[in-house]
PDB file of C-alpha atoms in Angstrom:
ATOM      1  CA  MET A 134       0.309   0.079  -0.191  1.00 47.00           C
ATOM      2  CA  PRO A 135       1.416   3.502  -0.984  1.00 55.00           C
ATOM      3  CA  VAL A 136       2.359   5.604   1.821  1.00 54.00           C
ATOM      4  CA  HIS A 137       1.101   9.302   1.236  1.00 64.00           C
ATOM      5  CA  PRO A 138       2.821  12.115   2.658  1.00 75.00           C
ATOM      6  CA  ASP A 139       1.314  14.611   4.757  1.00 85.00           C
ATOM      7  CA  SER A 140       0.997  18.260   3.014  1.00 92.00           C
ATOM      8  CA  ALA A 141       0.557  21.553   3.432  1.00 93.00           C
ATOM      9  CA  ALA A 142       0.280  24.710   1.219  1.00 95.00           C
ATOM     10  CA  ALA A 143      -0.576  28.440   1.041  1.00 95.00           C
ATOM     11  CA  GLN A 144      -1.141  31.278  -1.104  1.00 96.00           C
ATOM     12  CA  TYR A 145      -2.045  34.630  -1.066  1.00 95.00           C
ATOM     13  CA  VAL A 146      -4.432  36.154  -3.963  1.00 95.00           C
ATOM     14  CA  GLN A 147      -3.381  39.891  -4.209  1.00 94.00           C
ATOM     15  CA  ALA A 148      -6.127  40.390  -6.109  1.00 95.00           C
ATOM     16  CA  LYS A 149      -8.835  39.559  -3.580  1.00 92.00           C
ATOM     17  CA  ASP A 150      -6.269  40.254  -0.782  1.00 93.00           C
ATOM     18  CA  TYR A 151      -6.876  36.826   0.821  1.00 94.00           C
ATOM     19  CA  ALA A 152      -4.852  33.977   2.064  1.00 95.00           C
ATOM     20  CA  ARG A 153      -5.766  30.457   1.845  1.00 96.00           C
ATOM     21  CA  ILE A 154      -3.759  27.744   3.879  1.00 95.00           C
ATOM     22  CA  GLY A 155      -4.395  23.787   3.399  1.00 96.00           C
ATOM     23  CA  VAL A 156      -2.961  20.920   5.813  1.00 95.00           C
ATOM     24  CA  ALA A 157      -3.951  17.483   4.691  1.00 95.00           C
ATOM     25  CA  ASP A 158      -2.711  14.325   6.430  1.00 94.00           C
ATOM     26  CA  HIS A 159      -3.630  10.709   5.703  1.00 92.00           C
ATOM     27  CA  GLY A 160      -3.772   9.469   9.157  1.00 91.00           C
ATOM     28  CA  HIS A 161      -6.850   7.746  10.850  1.00 90.00           C
ATOM     29  CA  GLY A 162      -9.034  10.928  10.604  1.00 93.00           C
ATOM     30  CA  ILE A 163     -10.694  12.532  13.859  1.00 94.00           C
ATOM     31  CA  LEU A 164     -13.035   9.704  14.344  1.00 95.00           C
ATOM     32  CA  GLY A 165     -10.277   7.069  13.850  1.00 93.00           C
ATOM     33  CA  SER A 166      -8.393   8.826  16.533  1.00 91.00           C
ATOM     34  CA  PHE A 167     -10.999   8.924  19.002  1.00 93.00           C
ATOM     35  CA  ARG A 168     -11.653   5.054  18.394  1.00 93.00           C
ATOM     36  CA  GLU A 169      -8.249   4.297  18.804  1.00 91.00           C
ATOM     37  CA  ARG A 170      -7.477   6.664  21.909  1.00 89.00           C
ATOM     38  CA  GLN A 171     -10.604   5.961  23.396  1.00 91.00           C
ATOM     39  CA  PRO A 172     -11.195   9.607  25.036  1.00 90.00           C
ATOM     40  CA  PRO A 173     -13.985   9.860  27.757  1.00 89.00           C
ATOM     41  CA  PHE A 174     -16.203  11.461  25.242  1.00 92.00           C
ATOM     42  CA  TYR A 175     -15.901   8.769  22.650  1.00 93.00           C
ATOM     43  CA  GLN A 176     -18.919   6.302  22.435  1.00 93.00           C
ATOM     44  CA  THR A 177     -19.081   3.202  20.220  1.00 93.00           C
ATOM     45  CA  GLY A 178     -21.352   3.804  17.326  1.00 93.00           C
ATOM     46  CA  MET A 179     -20.300   7.336  17.181  1.00 94.00           C
ATOM     47  CA  THR A 180     -20.209   8.779  13.396  1.00 94.00           C
ATOM     48  CA  GLU A 181     -17.822  10.793  11.566  1.00 94.00           C
ATOM     49  CA  MET A 182     -20.021  13.845  11.828  1.00 95.00           C
ATOM     50  CA  GLU A 183     -20.424  13.499  15.534  1.00 95.00           C
ATOM     51  CA  ALA A 184     -16.499  13.087  15.756  1.00 95.00           C
ATOM     52  CA  LEU A 185     -16.207  16.286  13.850  1.00 95.00           C
ATOM     53  CA  GLN A 186     -18.848  18.272  15.936  1.00 96.00           C
ATOM     54  CA  ILE A 187     -16.959  17.125  19.120  1.00 95.00           C
ATOM     55  CA  ALA A 188     -13.511  18.043  17.619  1.00 94.00           C
ATOM     56  CA  LEU A 189     -14.476  21.801  17.306  1.00 93.00           C
ATOM     57  CA  GLN A 190     -15.238  22.130  20.773  1.00 92.00           C
ATOM     58  CA  THR A 191     -12.814  23.530  23.211  1.00 85.00           C
ATOM     59  CA  GLY A 192     -10.750  21.281  24.903  1.00 80.00           C
ATOM     60  CA  LYS A 193     -11.653  18.192  23.369  1.00 82.00           C
ATOM     61  CA  SER A 194      -8.531  16.035  22.266  1.00 81.00           C
ATOM     62  CA  SER A 195      -7.884  12.583  21.745  1.00 78.00           C
ATOM     63  CA  THR A 196      -4.653  12.765  23.822  1.00 78.00           C
ATOM     64  CA  LEU A 197      -5.255  14.778  27.029  1.00 74.00           C
ATOM     65  CA  HIS A 198      -6.689  11.721  29.030  1.00 76.00           C
ATOM     66  CA  LEU A 199      -3.668   9.511  28.176  1.00 74.00           C
ATOM     67  CA  PRO A 200      -0.974   8.736  30.752  1.00 73.00           C
ATOM     68  CA  LEU A 201       1.585  11.774  30.896  1.00 74.00           C
ATOM     69  CA  GLY A 202       4.913  11.457  28.997  1.00 75.00           C
ATOM     70  CA  PRO A 203       8.379  11.712  30.237  1.00 75.00           C
ATOM     71  CA  TYR A 204       8.199  15.179  31.127  1.00 77.00           C
ATOM     72  CA  GLY A 205       4.945  15.317  33.054  1.00 75.00           C
ATOM     73  CA  ALA A 206       2.783  17.275  30.812  1.00 74.00           C
ATOM     74  CA  HIS A 207       0.697  17.359  27.666  1.00 73.00           C
ATOM     75  CA  GLU A 208       1.948  19.079  24.627  1.00 70.00           C
ATOM     76  CA  ASN A 209      -1.527  20.017  23.213  1.00 71.00           C
ATOM     77  CA  ALA A 210      -4.613  21.421  24.695  1.00 74.00           C
ATOM     78  CA  GLY A 211      -7.603  20.418  22.153  1.00 79.00           C
ATOM     79  CA  VAL A 212      -8.260  24.077  21.230  1.00 81.00           C
ATOM     80  CA  GLY A 213      -6.554  24.399  17.776  1.00 86.00           C
ATOM     81  CA  LEU A 214      -9.846  23.551  15.588  1.00 91.00           C
ATOM     82  CA  SER A 215     -12.127  25.648  17.949  1.00 91.00           C
ATOM     83  CA  MET A 216      -9.553  28.650  17.909  1.00 89.00           C
ATOM     84  CA  ALA A 217      -9.542  28.255  13.848  1.00 92.00           C
ATOM     85  CA  THR A 218     -13.322  28.066  14.042  1.00 95.00           C
ATOM     86  CA  ALA A 219     -13.454  31.431  16.118  1.00 93.00           C
ATOM     87  CA  LEU A 220     -10.758  33.048  14.100  1.00 92.00           C
ATOM     88  CA  VAL A 221     -12.444  32.377  11.012  1.00 95.00           C
ATOM     89  CA  ARG A 222     -15.949  33.490  12.015  1.00 95.00           C
ATOM     90  CA  LEU A 223     -14.821  36.709  13.764  1.00 94.00           C
ATOM     91  CA  THR A 224     -12.928  37.395  10.485  1.00 95.00           C
ATOM     92  CA  TYR A 225     -15.627  36.515   7.905  1.00 95.00           C
ATOM     93  CA  GLY A 226     -13.574  33.982   6.576  1.00 96.00           C
ATOM     94  CA  GLU A 227     -14.207  30.227   5.384  1.00 97.00           C
ATOM     95  CA  MET A 228     -13.238  26.900   6.734  1.00 97.00           C
ATOM     96  CA  VAL A 229     -13.614  23.534   5.245  1.00 97.00           C
ATOM     97  CA  LEU A 230     -12.696  20.544   7.651  1.00 97.00           C
ATOM     98  CA  ILE A 231     -12.985  16.952   5.798  1.00 97.00           C
ATOM     99  CA  SER A 232     -12.302  13.859   7.955  1.00 96.00           C
ATOM    100  CA  GLY A 233     -13.329  10.729   6.303  1.00 94.00           C
ATOM    101  CA  ALA A 234     -16.836  10.738   5.356  1.00 94.00           C
ATOM    102  CA  ALA A 235     -18.236  13.871   7.020  1.00 96.00           C
ATOM    103  CA  TYR A 236     -17.126  17.685   6.583  1.00 96.00           C
ATOM    104  CA  CYS A 237     -17.823  20.810   8.265  1.00 97.00           C
ATOM    105  CA  HIS A 238     -18.133  24.315   6.579  1.00 98.00           C
ATOM    106  CA  VAL A 239     -17.624  27.360   8.358  1.00 97.00           C
ATOM    107  CA  ASN A 240     -18.553  30.460   6.286  1.00 97.00           C
ATOM    108  CA  GLY A 241     -18.497  33.975   7.626  1.00 95.00           C
ATOM    109  CA  ASP A 242     -19.553  34.294  10.967  1.00 94.00           C
ATOM    110  CA  ASN A 243     -22.400  31.633  10.447  1.00 95.00           C
ATOM    111  CA  PRO A 244     -22.399  28.633  12.774  1.00 94.00           C
ATOM    112  CA  PRO A 245     -20.341  25.632  11.440  1.00 95.00           C
ATOM    113  CA  ASP A 246     -22.258  23.558   9.081  1.00 97.00           C
ATOM    114  CA  PHE A 247     -21.831  19.628   9.369  1.00 97.00           C
ATOM    115  CA  ARG A 248     -22.865  17.142   6.622  1.00 95.00           C
ATOM    116  CA  ALA A 249     -21.878  13.944   5.069  1.00 94.00           C
ATOM    117  CA  LEU A 250     -19.865  13.823   1.854  1.00 94.00           C
ATOM    118  CA  LYS A 251     -21.929  12.992  -0.901  1.00 94.00           C
ATOM    119  CA  ASP A 252     -22.407   9.686  -3.034  1.00 93.00           C
ATOM    120  CA  HIS A 253     -20.428   8.085  -0.003  1.00 89.00           C
ATOM    121  CA  ALA A 254     -17.082   9.719  -0.804  1.00 92.00           C
ATOM    122  CA  CYS A 255     -14.549   9.187   1.728  1.00 92.00           C
ATOM    123  CA  PHE A 256     -11.381  10.833   2.600  1.00 92.00           C
ATOM    124  CA  PRO A 257      -8.333   8.505   3.917  1.00 90.00           C
ATOM    125  CA  GLY A 258      -7.622  10.960   6.651  1.00 93.00           C
ATOM    126  CA  THR A 259      -7.959  14.810   7.552  1.00 95.00           C
ATOM    127  CA  VAL A 260      -8.252  18.138   5.589  1.00 95.00           C
ATOM    128  CA  VAL A 261      -8.310  21.869   6.803  1.00 96.00           C
ATOM    129  CA  SER A 262      -8.316  24.444   4.759  1.00 97.00           C
ATOM    130  CA  ILE A 263      -9.131  28.096   5.885  1.00 97.00           C
ATOM    131  CA  CYS A 264      -9.515  31.349   3.882  1.00 97.00           C
ATOM    132  CA  LEU A 265      -8.506  34.411   5.686  1.00 95.00           C
ATOM    133  CA  ARG A 266      -9.048  38.284   4.789  1.00 93.00           C
ATOM    134  CA  ARG A 267      -5.862  40.263   5.002  1.00 90.00           C
ATOM    135  CA  LYS A 268      -7.473  43.294   6.022  1.00 91.00           C
ATOM    136  CA  GLU A 269      -9.610  41.589   8.711  1.00 90.00           C
ATOM    137  CA  ILE A 270      -6.570  39.998  10.493  1.00 86.00           C
ATOM    138  CA  GLU A 271      -4.299  43.121  10.382  1.00 83.00           C
ATOM    139  CA  ARG A 272      -4.745  43.488  13.961  1.00 82.00           C
ATOM    140  CA  CYS A 273      -4.186  39.870  14.529  1.00 80.00           C
ATOM    141  CA  HIS A 274      -3.404  40.511  18.448  1.00 78.00           C
ATOM    142  CA  GLU A 275      -6.720  42.027  19.012  1.00 84.00           C
ATOM    143  CA  VAL A 276      -8.716  39.203  16.744  1.00 87.00           C
ATOM    144  CA  MET A 277      -6.884  36.753  18.757  1.00 82.00           C
ATOM    145  CA  ALA A 278      -8.080  38.074  22.300  1.00 82.00           C
ATOM    146  CA  GLU A 279     -11.513  38.164  21.045  1.00 87.00           C
ATOM    147  CA  ALA A 280     -11.510  34.803  19.774  1.00 88.00           C
ATOM    148  CA  ARG A 281      -9.857  33.597  23.572  1.00 82.00           C
ATOM    149  CA  GLN A 282     -12.928  35.660  24.941  1.00 84.00           C
ATOM    150  CA  ARG A 283     -15.389  33.843  22.616  1.00 87.00           C
ATOM    151  CA  LEU A 284     -14.000  30.217  23.839  1.00 85.00           C
ATOM    152  CA  GLY A 285     -14.402  31.453  27.541  1.00 82.00           C
ATOM    153  CA  LEU A 286     -10.591  31.452  27.725  1.00 77.00           C
ATOM    154  CA  GLN A 287      -9.894  34.624  29.961  1.00 71.00           C
ATOM    155  CA  LEU A 288      -6.783  35.986  31.378  1.00 71.00           C
ATOM    156  CA  PRO A 289      -6.495  37.258  34.771  1.00 66.00           C
ATOM    157  CA  THR A 290      -6.085  40.852  34.901  1.00 66.00           C
ATOM    158  CA  SER A 291      -2.955  40.642  36.467  1.00 66.00           C
ATOM    159  CA  SER A 292      -1.580  39.076  33.268  1.00 71.00           C
ATOM    160  CA  ASP A 293      -0.844  42.421  31.809  1.00 73.00           C
ATOM    161  CA  ASN A 294       1.930  42.756  34.086  1.00 84.00           C
ATOM    162  CA  LEU A 295       3.806  39.428  32.599  1.00 92.00           C
ATOM    163  CA  PHE A 296       4.945  41.258  29.524  1.00 92.00           C
ATOM    164  CA  GLU A 297       7.560  43.700  29.649  1.00 88.00           C
ATOM    165  CA  SER A 298       8.410  46.128  26.672  1.00 71.00           C
TER     166      SER A 298
ATOM    167  CA  MET B 171      16.382  37.055  38.509  1.00 91.00           C
ATOM    168  CA  LYS B 172      17.211  34.859  35.564  1.00 95.00           C
ATOM    169  CA  THR B 173      16.720  35.466  31.953  1.00 96.00           C
ATOM    170  CA  VAL B 174      16.262  32.827  29.556  1.00 97.00           C
ATOM    171  CA  VAL B 175      17.047  33.759  25.983  1.00 97.00           C
ATOM    172  CA  LEU B 176      15.122  31.656  23.616  1.00 97.00           C
ATOM    173  CA  THR B 177      17.532  32.116  20.699  1.00 97.00           C
ATOM    174  CA  GLU B 178      20.258  30.586  22.790  1.00 97.00           C
ATOM    175  CA  HIS B 179      18.481  27.199  23.167  1.00 96.00           C
ATOM    176  CA  PHE B 180      16.316  26.996  20.062  1.00 96.00           C
ATOM    177  CA  ASP B 181      17.289  27.399  16.027  1.00 93.00           C
ATOM    178  CA  GLY B 182      15.442  29.750  13.996  1.00 94.00           C
ATOM    179  CA  ASP B 183      12.959  32.212  14.663  1.00 95.00           C
ATOM    180  CA  PHE B 184       9.944  30.331  14.395  1.00 94.00           C
ATOM    181  CA  LEU B 185       9.386  27.974  17.120  1.00 95.00           C
ATOM    182  CA  ALA B 186       7.162  25.169  16.531  1.00 90.00           C
ATOM    183  CA  ASP B 187       8.296  22.037  18.226  1.00 92.00           C
ATOM    184  CA  GLY B 188       5.684  21.465  21.085  1.00 90.00           C
ATOM    185  CA  HIS B 189       7.635  18.299  22.310  1.00 90.00           C
ATOM    186  CA  LEU B 190      10.852  20.263  22.425  1.00 94.00           C
ATOM    187  CA  ALA B 191       9.221  22.810  24.472  1.00 95.00           C
ATOM    188  CA  ASN B 192       7.618  20.621  26.812  1.00 93.00           C
ATOM    189  CA  LYS B 193      11.370  18.593  27.279  1.00 94.00           C
ATOM    190  CA  PHE B 194      12.858  22.248  27.668  1.00 96.00           C
ATOM    191  CA  ARG B 195      10.360  23.315  30.244  1.00 95.00           C
ATOM    192  CA  PHE B 196      11.006  20.186  32.318  1.00 94.00           C
ATOM    193  CA  CYS B 197      14.723  19.979  32.102  1.00 94.00           C
ATOM    194  CA  GLU B 198      15.836  23.636  32.154  1.00 94.00           C
ATOM    195  CA  ILE B 199      12.906  25.802  33.570  1.00 95.00           C
ATOM    196  CA  GLU B 200      11.448  23.837  36.222  1.00 93.00           C
ATOM    197  CA  PRO B 201      14.646  23.784  38.303  1.00 92.00           C
ATOM    198  CA  LEU B 202      14.875  27.390  37.666  1.00 91.00           C
ATOM    199  CA  PHE B 203      11.680  27.787  39.391  1.00 85.00           C
ATOM    200  CA  THR B 204      13.303  26.698  42.964  1.00 83.00           C
ATOM    201  CA  MET B 205      16.385  28.745  42.547  1.00 90.00           C
ATOM    202  CA  HIS B 206      15.266  32.088  41.167  1.00 93.00           C
ATOM    203  CA  GLU B 207      13.081  34.715  42.238  1.00 93.00           C
ATOM    204  CA  GLN B 208      11.647  35.536  38.803  1.00 95.00           C
ATOM    205  CA  VAL B 209      12.399  34.044  35.145  1.00 96.00           C
ATOM    206  CA  VAL B 210      12.244  36.264  32.295  1.00 97.00           C
ATOM    207  CA  PHE B 211      11.872  34.917  28.908  1.00 98.00           C
ATOM    208  CA  ASP B 212      13.347  37.062  26.199  1.00 97.00           C
ATOM    209  CA  PHE B 213      11.791  36.188  22.840  1.00 97.00           C
ATOM    210  CA  GLN B 214      14.299  38.638  20.971  1.00 97.00           C
ATOM    211  CA  GLY B 215      14.944  37.552  17.497  1.00 97.00           C
ATOM    212  CA  ILE B 216      11.819  35.114  17.663  1.00 97.00           C
ATOM    213  CA  SER B 217       8.866  36.182  15.027  1.00 94.00           C
ATOM    214  CA  ASN B 218       6.460  33.473  15.853  1.00 92.00           C
ATOM    215  CA  ILE B 219       5.804  30.553  17.664  1.00 93.00           C
ATOM    216  CA  THR B 220       3.074  27.677  17.343  1.00 88.00           C
ATOM    217  CA  ASP B 221       0.297  27.123  19.753  1.00 85.00           C
ATOM    218  CA  SER B 222       1.819  23.750  20.517  1.00 87.00           C
ATOM    219  CA  PHE B 223       5.263  25.346  21.547  1.00 93.00           C
ATOM    220  CA  ALA B 224       3.373  28.087  23.785  1.00 93.00           C
ATOM    221  CA  ASN B 225       1.561  25.129  25.419  1.00 91.00           C
ATOM    222  CA  GLY B 226       4.545  22.759  25.776  1.00 92.00           C
ATOM    223  CA  LEU B 227       6.553  25.461  27.371  1.00 95.00           C
ATOM    224  CA  ILE B 228       4.266  28.185  29.279  1.00 95.00           C
ATOM    225  CA  GLY B 229       0.880  26.583  29.424  1.00 93.00           C
ATOM    226  CA  ASN B 230       2.224  23.671  31.040  1.00 93.00           C
ATOM    227  CA  LEU B 231       4.223  26.181  33.790  1.00 94.00           C
ATOM    228  CA  ALA B 232       0.987  27.918  34.130  1.00 93.00           C
ATOM    229  CA  GLU B 233      -1.070  24.783  35.167  1.00 91.00           C
ATOM    230  CA  LEU B 234       1.774  23.243  37.126  1.00 92.00           C
ATOM    231  CA  HIS B 235       2.271  26.694  39.314  1.00 93.00           C
ATOM    232  CA  PRO B 236      -0.939  28.506  38.869  1.00 91.00           C
ATOM    233  CA  ALA B 237      -0.106  29.979  42.597  1.00 91.00           C
ATOM    234  CA  ILE B 238       3.147  31.560  41.832  1.00 91.00           C
ATOM    235  CA  PHE B 239       2.756  31.690  37.727  1.00 91.00           C
ATOM    236  CA  SER B 240       1.884  35.478  37.909  1.00 89.00           C
ATOM    237  CA  ASP B 241       4.698  36.521  40.055  1.00 90.00           C
ATOM    238  CA  LYS B 242       7.585  34.414  38.771  1.00 92.00           C
ATOM    239  CA  ILE B 243       7.217  34.658  35.086  1.00 94.00           C
ATOM    240  CA  ARG B 244       7.811  37.785  32.859  1.00 96.00           C
ATOM    241  CA  PHE B 245       8.230  37.794  29.061  1.00 97.00           C
ATOM    242  CA  ARG B 246      10.499  40.473  27.215  1.00 97.00           C
ATOM    243  CA  ASN B 247      10.553  41.207  23.797  1.00 97.00           C
ATOM    244  CA  CYS B 248       7.403  39.426  22.326  1.00 95.00           C
ATOM    245  CA  THR B 249       6.073  40.268  19.069  1.00 92.00           C
ATOM    246  CA  LEU B 250       2.131  40.497  19.043  1.00 87.00           C
ATOM    247  CA  ALA B 251       1.954  36.881  17.354  1.00 87.00           C
ATOM    248  CA  VAL B 252       4.153  35.580  19.991  1.00 92.00           C
ATOM    249  CA  ARG B 253       2.427  37.275  22.799  1.00 90.00           C
ATOM    250  CA  SER B 254      -1.007  35.966  21.429  1.00 85.00           C
ATOM    251  CA  ALA B 255      -0.019  32.489  21.444  1.00 88.00           C
ATOM    252  CA  LEU B 256       1.285  33.155  24.813  1.00 92.00           C
ATOM    253  CA  GLN B 257      -1.657  34.484  26.346  1.00 89.00           C
ATOM    254  CA  LEU B 258      -3.579  31.660  25.177  1.00 86.00           C
ATOM    255  CA  ALA B 259      -1.326  29.141  26.425  1.00 90.00           C
ATOM    256  CA  ILE B 260      -1.607  30.664  30.022  1.00 91.00           C
ATOM    257  CA  ALA B 261      -5.158  30.708  29.761  1.00 88.00           C
ATOM    258  CA  LEU B 262      -5.559  27.402  28.970  1.00 86.00           C
ATOM    259  CA  GLY B 263      -3.118  26.262  31.747  1.00 90.00           C
ATOM    260  CA  LEU B 264      -4.865  28.361  34.392  1.00 88.00           C
ATOM    261  CA  GLN B 265      -8.208  26.631  33.107  1.00 85.00           C
ATOM    262  CA  ARG B 266      -6.611  23.461  33.538  1.00 85.00           C
ATOM    263  CA  ALA B 267      -5.159  23.866  36.633  1.00 89.00           C
ATOM    264  CA  ARG B 268      -8.602  25.649  38.109  1.00 86.00           C
ATOM    265  CA  SER B 269     -10.558  22.385  36.785  1.00 80.00           C
ATOM    266  CA  ARG B 270      -8.072  19.913  38.375  1.00 76.00           C
ATOM    267  CA  ALA B 271      -8.199  21.789  41.840  1.00 74.00           C
TER     268      ALA B 271
END
């Protein structure tokens, strides 16, 4: 069986002033990852669409329940997809996430739309494609802060003191 | 006070490897916590970091030492992108600490 490399691509479209970023792998897919690692929220019989819906929730990761590694802490936090979704919605961008036979489409500030691929189509892995308008992300610091707020990830007020000029 | 200059420990101006960050935290930074009143991370020369890197290094520090984190840690010479990633990692780390308490 041929081994497909993971891939990433990016494109800036000057005429429309937006950037597209795409990342794809040929792994087990999101449901496959849940099935393999059995996080607490996994249930037998879960569909790929249900797995996508969970993956977009803040703090949901297939690895956080696993025993800690040699350095006594996890490296990921389960917020990548939820932050990406919040950023896309805040900046009126677009995101498509495909995993197995299901996909999720985020268009502008609309809630994510989860569907099954048509005609029993299936991607052997996971694809994320994000399109962001440059003018909407110029103040990335403020947009990130707003995205954090949307996800309920508040910094203590004392955190301003942490950053020296 | 101990200043940790990131470019002395990592190659390049984009720090992306969360596993390396976690290892660095465990092997190099945790011992400094007991030895120094304050630890300053100097990001001079670093243009951006991934969320994985920020979480592996800083988010886990916040989670493991929530009571003293704000007094002990300072950041210097952060770009806006680095600052955003660090703030997210800190928020997540402190949230995990609260949920474990």
